[in-house]
Coordinates of C-alpha atoms and ligand atoms in Angstrom, one line a residue:
X1299 CA 37.0 -73.3 70.5
X1300 CA 39.8 -71.7 70.2
X1301 CA 39.6 -67.7 70.2
X1302 CA 41.7 -64.9 68.3
X1303 CA 41.8 -61.6 67.9
X1304 CA 43.1 -61.1 63.6
X1305 CA 45.6 -57.8 62.6
X1306 CA 43.6 -55.2 61.9
X1307 CA 43.2 -53.7 58.1
X1308 CA 45.8 -52.1 57.7
X1309 CA 45.3 -48.0 56.1
X1310 CA 42.6 -47.1 56.9
X1311 CA 42.1 -45.3 60.7
X1312 CA 38.7 -46.6 60.9
X1313 CA 38.9 -50.3 59.5
X1314 CA 37.5 -52.8 61.6
X1315 CA 38.9 -54.7 64.2
X1316 CA 36.5 -58.4 63.5
X1317 CA 37.6 -61.1 65.5
X1318 CA 37.8 -64.7 64.3
X1319 CA 36.0 -68.5 66.5
X1320 CA 38.7 -71.1 65.3
X1321 CA 37.2 -74.5 65.3
X1322 CA 38.8 -76.8 64.0
X1323 CA 39.5 -75.7 59.8
X1324 CA 37.1 -73.8 59.9
X1325 CA 36.7 -70.0 61.2
X1326 CA 33.6 -68.0 61.5
X1327 CA 33.3 -64.2 61.1
X1328 CA 31.5 -62.7 64.0
X1329 CA 30.9 -58.8 64.5
X1330 CA 32.8 -56.6 66.9
X1331 CA 32.1 -53.7 68.1
X1332 CA 34.0 -52.0 66.0
X1333 CA 32.6 -53.5 63.2
X1334 CA 30.3 -51.8 61.0
X1335 CA 26.8 -52.9 61.1
X1336 CA 25.3 -53.6 57.6
X1337 CA 21.9 -52.1 56.8
X1338 CA 19.7 -53.0 54.3
X1339 CA 17.5 -49.9 53.1
X1340 CA 14.8 -50.6 51.3
X1341 CA 14.7 -47.2 49.1
X1342 CA 12.8 -45.5 46.6
X1343 CA 12.4 -42.5 48.8
X1344 CA 14.3 -39.3 48.9
X1345 CA 14.5 -40.2 52.4
X1346 CA 16.0 -43.0 52.2
X1347 CA 18.7 -42.1 49.6
X1348 CA 19.4 -39.4 51.8
X1349 CA 19.9 -42.5 55.3
X1350 CA 22.6 -44.4 53.1
X1351 CA 24.4 -41.5 51.6
X1352 CA 24.4 -40.0 55.6
X1353 CA 25.9 -44.0 56.9
X1354 CA 27.5 -43.9 54.2
X1355 CA 29.1 -40.5 55.8
X1356 CA 29.8 -43.0 58.9
X1357 CA 32.2 -46.1 59.2
X1358 CA 29.8 -47.2 61.9
X1359 CA 27.7 -49.0 59.4
X1360 CA 27.7 -50.5 56.0
X1361 CA 24.3 -50.0 53.8
X1362 CA 23.1 -51.4 51.3
X1363 CA 19.9 -48.9 49.8
X1364 CA 17.5 -51.5 47.5
X1365 CA 15.2 -49.8 45.2
X1366 CA 12.5 -51.7 43.1
X1367 CA 13.0 -50.5 39.9
X1368 CA 10.0 -49.5 39.0
X1369 CA 11.3 -46.6 36.3
X1370 CA 13.5 -47.0 33.4
X1371 CA 16.7 -45.1 34.8
X1372 CA 17.1 -45.5 38.2
X1373 CA 19.8 -42.6 39.4
X1374 CA 23.4 -43.3 40.0
X1375 CA 22.0 -42.8 44.4
X1376 CA 25.9 -42.2 45.4
X1377 CA 25.8 -45.3 47.6
X1378 CA 25.7 -48.7 47.1
X1379 CA 22.8 -50.0 46.1
X1380 CA 20.9 -52.6 44.7
X1381 CA 18.0 -53.2 41.9
X1382 CA 14.7 -55.4 41.8
X1383 CA 12.4 -57.4 44.0
X1384 CA 13.9 -59.6 46.3
X1385 CA 11.2 -62.3 45.9
X1386 CA 8.2 -62.6 48.0
X1387 CA 9.5 -62.7 51.6
X1388 CA 11.5 -65.5 51.3
X1389 CA 13.5 -63.7 48.9
X1390 CA 14.0 -61.0 50.9
X1391 CA 14.7 -63.5 53.7
X1392 CA 17.4 -64.8 51.6
X1393 CA 19.0 -61.9 50.6
X1394 CA 19.2 -60.8 54.7
X1395 CA 20.6 -64.3 55.3
X1396 CA 23.3 -64.2 52.4
X1397 CA 24.2 -60.7 53.0
X1398 CA 24.8 -60.7 56.7
X1399 CA 23.0 -57.7 57.8
X1400 CA 22.0 -57.7 60.8
X1401 CA 19.3 -54.5 60.5
X1402 CA 16.5 -53.4 57.9
X1403 CA 15.5 -50.2 57.6
X1404 CA 11.8 -48.9 55.6
X1405 CA 12.1 -45.7 54.2
X1406 CA 9.5 -46.6 51.4
X1407 CA 7.1 -44.2 50.1
X1408 CA 3.8 -44.6 52.1
X1409 CA 2.0 -45.7 49.4
X1410 CA 4.6 -49.3 49.2
X1411 CA 2.0 -51.6 51.0
X1412 CA 3.1 -54.5 50.0
X1413 CA 7.1 -54.3 50.7
X1414 CA 6.9 -52.9 54.3
X1415 CA 4.5 -56.3 54.6
X1416 CA 6.9 -58.9 53.9
X1417 CA 9.4 -56.2 55.4
X1418 CA 8.1 -57.2 58.6
X1419 CA 7.1 -60.4 57.7
X1420 CA 11.0 -61.4 56.6
X1421 CA 12.4 -58.8 59.8
X1422 CA 10.3 -60.9 62.1
X1423 CA 11.0 -64.4 61.0
X1424 CA 14.9 -63.8 60.8
X1425 CA 15.3 -61.7 64.5
X1426 CA 15.9 -58.7 62.6
X1427 CA 15.7 -55.3 63.7
X1428 CA 13.2 -53.3 61.3
X1429 CA 13.3 -49.8 61.6
X1430 CA 10.6 -47.7 59.0
X1431 CA 11.0 -44.7 58.3
X1432 CA 7.5 -42.2 57.8
X1433 CA 7.6 -39.2 58.0
X1434 CA 3.9 -37.8 59.5
X1435 CA 1.0 -37.6 56.9
X1436 CA -0.1 -34.0 55.0
X1437 CA -2.9 -32.6 57.2
X1438 CA -5.4 -30.3 56.2
X1439 CA -5.2 -26.5 56.6
X1440 CA -7.3 -23.4 55.8
X1441 CA -8.0 -22.6 52.9
X1442 CA -8.0 -26.8 51.9
X1443 CA -10.6 -28.0 50.3
X1444 CA -10.1 -32.1 50.6
X1445 CA -12.4 -34.7 49.9
X1446 CA -9.8 -37.9 51.1
X1447 CA -11.1 -40.9 50.1
X1448 CA -9.1 -44.3 51.9
X1449 CA -8.3 -45.6 48.5
X1450 CA -7.2 -45.5 44.5
X1451 CA -10.3 -47.0 44.0
X1452 CA -12.3 -45.0 45.7
X1453 CA -11.0 -41.3 44.0
X1454 CA -13.2 -41.6 40.8
X1455 CA -16.1 -41.3 41.9
X1456 CA -14.7 -38.1 43.8
X1457 CA -14.4 -36.4 41.3
X1458 CA -17.9 -35.8 40.6
X1459 CA -20.6 -36.2 37.1
X1460 CA -19.1 -32.9 35.2
X1461 CA -16.8 -32.6 32.9
X1462 CA -13.0 -31.7 34.9
X1463 CA -10.0 -30.8 33.9
X1464 CA -7.8 -33.8 36.3
X1465 CA -4.6 -33.6 37.2
X1466 CA -3.0 -37.2 38.2
X1467 CA 0.1 -36.8 40.4
X1468 CA -0.4 -40.9 41.8
X1469 CA 2.5 -41.9 40.0
X1470 CA 1.0 -44.6 36.4
X1471 CA 0.1 -47.8 38.1
X1472 CA -3.1 -46.9 39.5
X1473 CA -4.1 -44.6 36.5
X1474 CA -6.0 -47.4 35.5
X1475 CA -8.7 -46.8 37.8
X1476 CA -10.2 -43.4 36.2
X1477 CA -11.3 -45.3 33.5
X1478 CA -14.6 -45.6 35.2
X1479 CA -14.5 -41.6 34.6
X1480 CA -14.1 -41.2 31.0
X1481 CA -15.9 -37.6 30.6
X1482 CA -12.9 -35.6 32.9
X1483 CA -10.1 -34.8 30.9
X1484 CA -7.0 -35.8 32.0
X1485 CA -3.5 -34.9 33.0
X1486 CA -1.5 -37.7 34.2
X1487 CA 2.7 -36.9 35.4
X1488 CA 5.4 -39.4 36.3
X1489 CA 8.2 -40.1 36.1
X1490 CA 8.7 -42.2 32.4
X1491 CA 6.0 -41.4 29.7
X1492 CA 4.2 -43.6 28.5
X1493 CA 0.3 -44.6 26.3
X1494 CA -1.7 -43.9 29.1
X1495 CA -5.0 -46.3 29.4
X1496 CA -7.1 -43.1 29.7
X1497 CA -9.2 -41.6 26.1
X1498 CA -9.1 -38.0 27.5
X1499 CA -5.2 -38.2 29.1
X1500 CA -2.4 -36.4 28.1
X1501 CA 1.6 -37.2 29.9
X1502 CA 4.0 -35.0 31.1
X1503 CA 8.2 -36.4 32.3
X1504 CA 8.3 -35.7 35.1
X1505 CA 10.9 -36.5 38.4
X1506 CA 10.8 -34.0 42.0
X1507 CA 11.2 -32.8 43.8
X1508 CA 8.7 -30.1 42.1
X1509 CA 8.9 -25.9 43.7
X1510 CA 5.6 -23.6 44.0
X1511 CA 6.1 -21.9 41.4
X1512 CA 6.3 -24.1 39.0
X1513 CA 3.7 -26.1 40.5
X1514 CA 2.1 -22.8 40.3
X1515 CA 2.6 -21.9 36.4
X1516 CA 1.5 -26.1 35.7
X1517 CA -1.7 -25.5 37.1
X1518 CA -2.4 -22.2 35.3
X1519 CA -0.9 -23.0 32.6
X1520 CA -3.0 -26.0 32.7
X1521 CA -6.2 -24.7 34.5
X1522 CA -6.1 -27.4 36.7
X1523 CA -9.9 -27.6 38.0
X1524 CA -9.2 -30.8 40.1
X1525 CA -6.1 -32.6 42.5
X1526 CA -5.9 -36.0 42.1
X1527 CA -2.7 -37.2 45.5
X1528 CA -1.8 -40.0 47.6
X1529 CA -1.0 -38.2 50.8
X1530 CA 2.6 -38.9 50.9
X1531 CA 3.3 -36.4 53.2
X1532 CA 6.9 -35.7 51.5
X1533 CA 8.0 -32.2 52.2
X1534 CA 10.1 -33.0 48.0
X1535 CA 6.6 -33.5 46.7
X1536 CA 4.0 -30.8 48.7
X1537 CA 3.9 -28.4 46.8
X1538 CA 0.9 -29.4 44.0
X1539 CA -1.2 -29.2 47.7
X1540 CA 0.4 -24.9 48.7
X1541 CA -0.6 -25.1 44.8
X1542 CA -3.6 -25.9 44.6
X1543 CA -4.9 -24.3 48.3
X1544 CA -3.3 -20.9 46.5
X1545 CA -5.7 -20.8 43.9
X1546 CA -8.6 -22.9 45.2
X1547 CA -8.6 -25.9 43.7
X1548 CA -10.5 -29.0 45.3
X1549 CA -8.5 -31.7 46.0
X1550 CA -9.6 -35.5 46.5
X1551 CA -6.8 -37.0 48.7
X1552 CA -6.4 -40.9 49.3
X1553 CA -5.2 -42.1 52.6
X1554 CA -2.3 -44.1 53.1
X1555 CA -2.9 -47.5 53.4
X1556 CA -2.6 -49.1 56.8
X1557 CA 0.9 -50.7 57.4
X1558 CA 2.4 -53.3 59.8
X1559 CA 2.9 -51.6 63.3
X1560 CA 6.4 -51.7 63.5
X1561 CA 8.9 -49.1 65.3
X1562 CA 9.3 -45.5 63.7
X1563 CA 10.9 -42.4 62.6
X1564 CA 10.1 -39.7 61.1
X1565 CA 13.0 -38.7 59.4
X1566 CA 16.8 -39.5 58.6
X1567 CA 18.2 -38.3 61.5
X1568 CA 16.2 -39.7 63.5
X1569 CA 16.6 -42.8 62.0
X1570 CA 20.0 -42.1 62.7
X1571 CA 19.9 -41.8 66.2
X1572 CA 17.6 -44.5 66.9
X1573 CA 20.7 -47.5 64.9
X1574 CA 23.2 -45.6 67.0
X1575 CA 21.6 -46.0 69.9
X1576 CA 20.5 -49.6 69.5
X1577 CA 22.6 -51.2 67.8
X1578 CA 26.1 -48.7 66.7
X1579 CA 30.0 -49.2 68.3
X1580 CA 31.7 -45.3 69.0
X1581 CA 32.0 -42.1 66.8
X1582 CA 33.7 -43.4 63.7
X1583 CA 33.2 -40.7 60.6
X1584 CA 34.5 -40.6 58.0
X1585 CA 35.7 -37.3 57.3
X1586 CA 33.2 -35.7 56.1
Ligands
NAP2168 P1 4.7 -52.3 46.1 O1 3.6 -52.4 45.5 O2 4.8 -52.2 47.8 O3 6.2 -54.0 46.0 C1 5.6 -55.1 44.5 C2 6.8 -55.1 44.8 O4 7.6 -54.8 44.5 C3 7.5 -55.6 46.4 O5 6.9 -57.1 47.0 C4 9.1 -56.1 45.8 O6 9.3 -57.5 45.3 C5 9.4 -55.0 44.8 N1 9.8 -53.8 45.5 C6 8.6 -53.1 46.4 N2 9.6 -51.6 47.2 C7 11.2 -52.5 47.1 C8 12.5 -51.8 47.1 N3 13.3 -50.9 48.1 N4 13.7 -52.7 47.1 C9 13.1 -53.6 45.7 N5 12.0 -54.5 45.9 C10 11.6 -53.2 46.1 O7 5.4 -51.0 46.2 P2 5.3 -50.1 44.8 O8 3.8 -49.1 45.8 O9 5.3 -50.8 43.3 O10 6.8 -49.5 44.9 C11 7.8 -49.4 44.3 C12 9.2 -48.6 44.8 O11 8.8 -47.1 43.8 C13 9.1 -48.6 46.4 O12 10.9 -49.2 46.9 C14 8.2 -47.1 46.5 O13 8.8 -46.4 47.9 C15 8.8 -46.4 45.4 N6 7.5 -45.2 45.3 C16 6.0 -46.3 44.8 C17 5.3 -44.7 44.9 C18 4.4 -45.4 45.2 O14 2.9 -43.8 45.5 N7 3.5 -46.3 44.9 C19 6.1 -43.5 44.9 C20 7.3 -43.1 45.2 C21 8.0 -44.2 45.2 P3 9.4 -58.6 45.5 O15 8.2 -58.5 45.9 O16 9.7 -59.4 44.7 O17 10.6 -58.5 46.8

């Protein structure tokens, strides 16, 4: 087997310098220290998008941000991205192989348990390093009136027997669970408008982040008596928890599902540091 280096791509000072191993007529490209690291980011969160933007500005990395495509309009993240499921673990394995991704970052929402399971299984089988980007869960503080339930299926019973005005800030996918408590009036907030599968319900379409002032105004205008929330832990959606605290509104808080034990960092800066430490090449900033 002969080994030869090919000329660096012209133009950019940050252009990678691939090494070609040629064997007969076939040429096999391998990553040299200056080749960008190919990172697949499983997104659907603001943290995933922020990480993708950070990596796009750093020549050491070539990142692809993946969305499930749940919302009607994917907001252009301003970075290379793809939309749609992979087709379970086999599909994700095929994608990792065909695109040559070298690292997988699971930056999905803490309640996207299926995707995280699939990511852990595929990464183990493909022997691709996997990092989870997930901040800590919210915890109760003075003035909070939380009732913690283990899953969304347990939330309707926690609303009580008396009719209440209930704010469901849980997205649209699990709203049907509340058909078991039809005596409440529900206000549902979701990214896209939809026809709710509940008799006494209204939908408001809105996409976060949300500010405390507007959350307080919403609670007062709608005379919210109970809030149902997932324990997302994300700063961009915490204002509703603060609003509930200030107004003395009880919260039915759905605990996070358990996820596979994988190496986890709490924020974007730590994710970049992990990528650099374990897999990155020397600094090559793209002028940002
Ligand atoms: P899920 O139940 O864990 O995943 C169901 C399926 O959706 C997965 O098996 C996968 O399909 C596909 N999928 C999920 N995330 C994907 C991604 N980032 N890229 C490509 N395919 C993805 O997920 P979910 O709870 O429906 O959430 C869907 C998306 O919305 C996630 O990206 C998540 O980050 C975001 N999100 C979820 C919540 C929530 O409360 N669950 C809240 C905010 C944002 P295949 O098996 O076909 O690959």
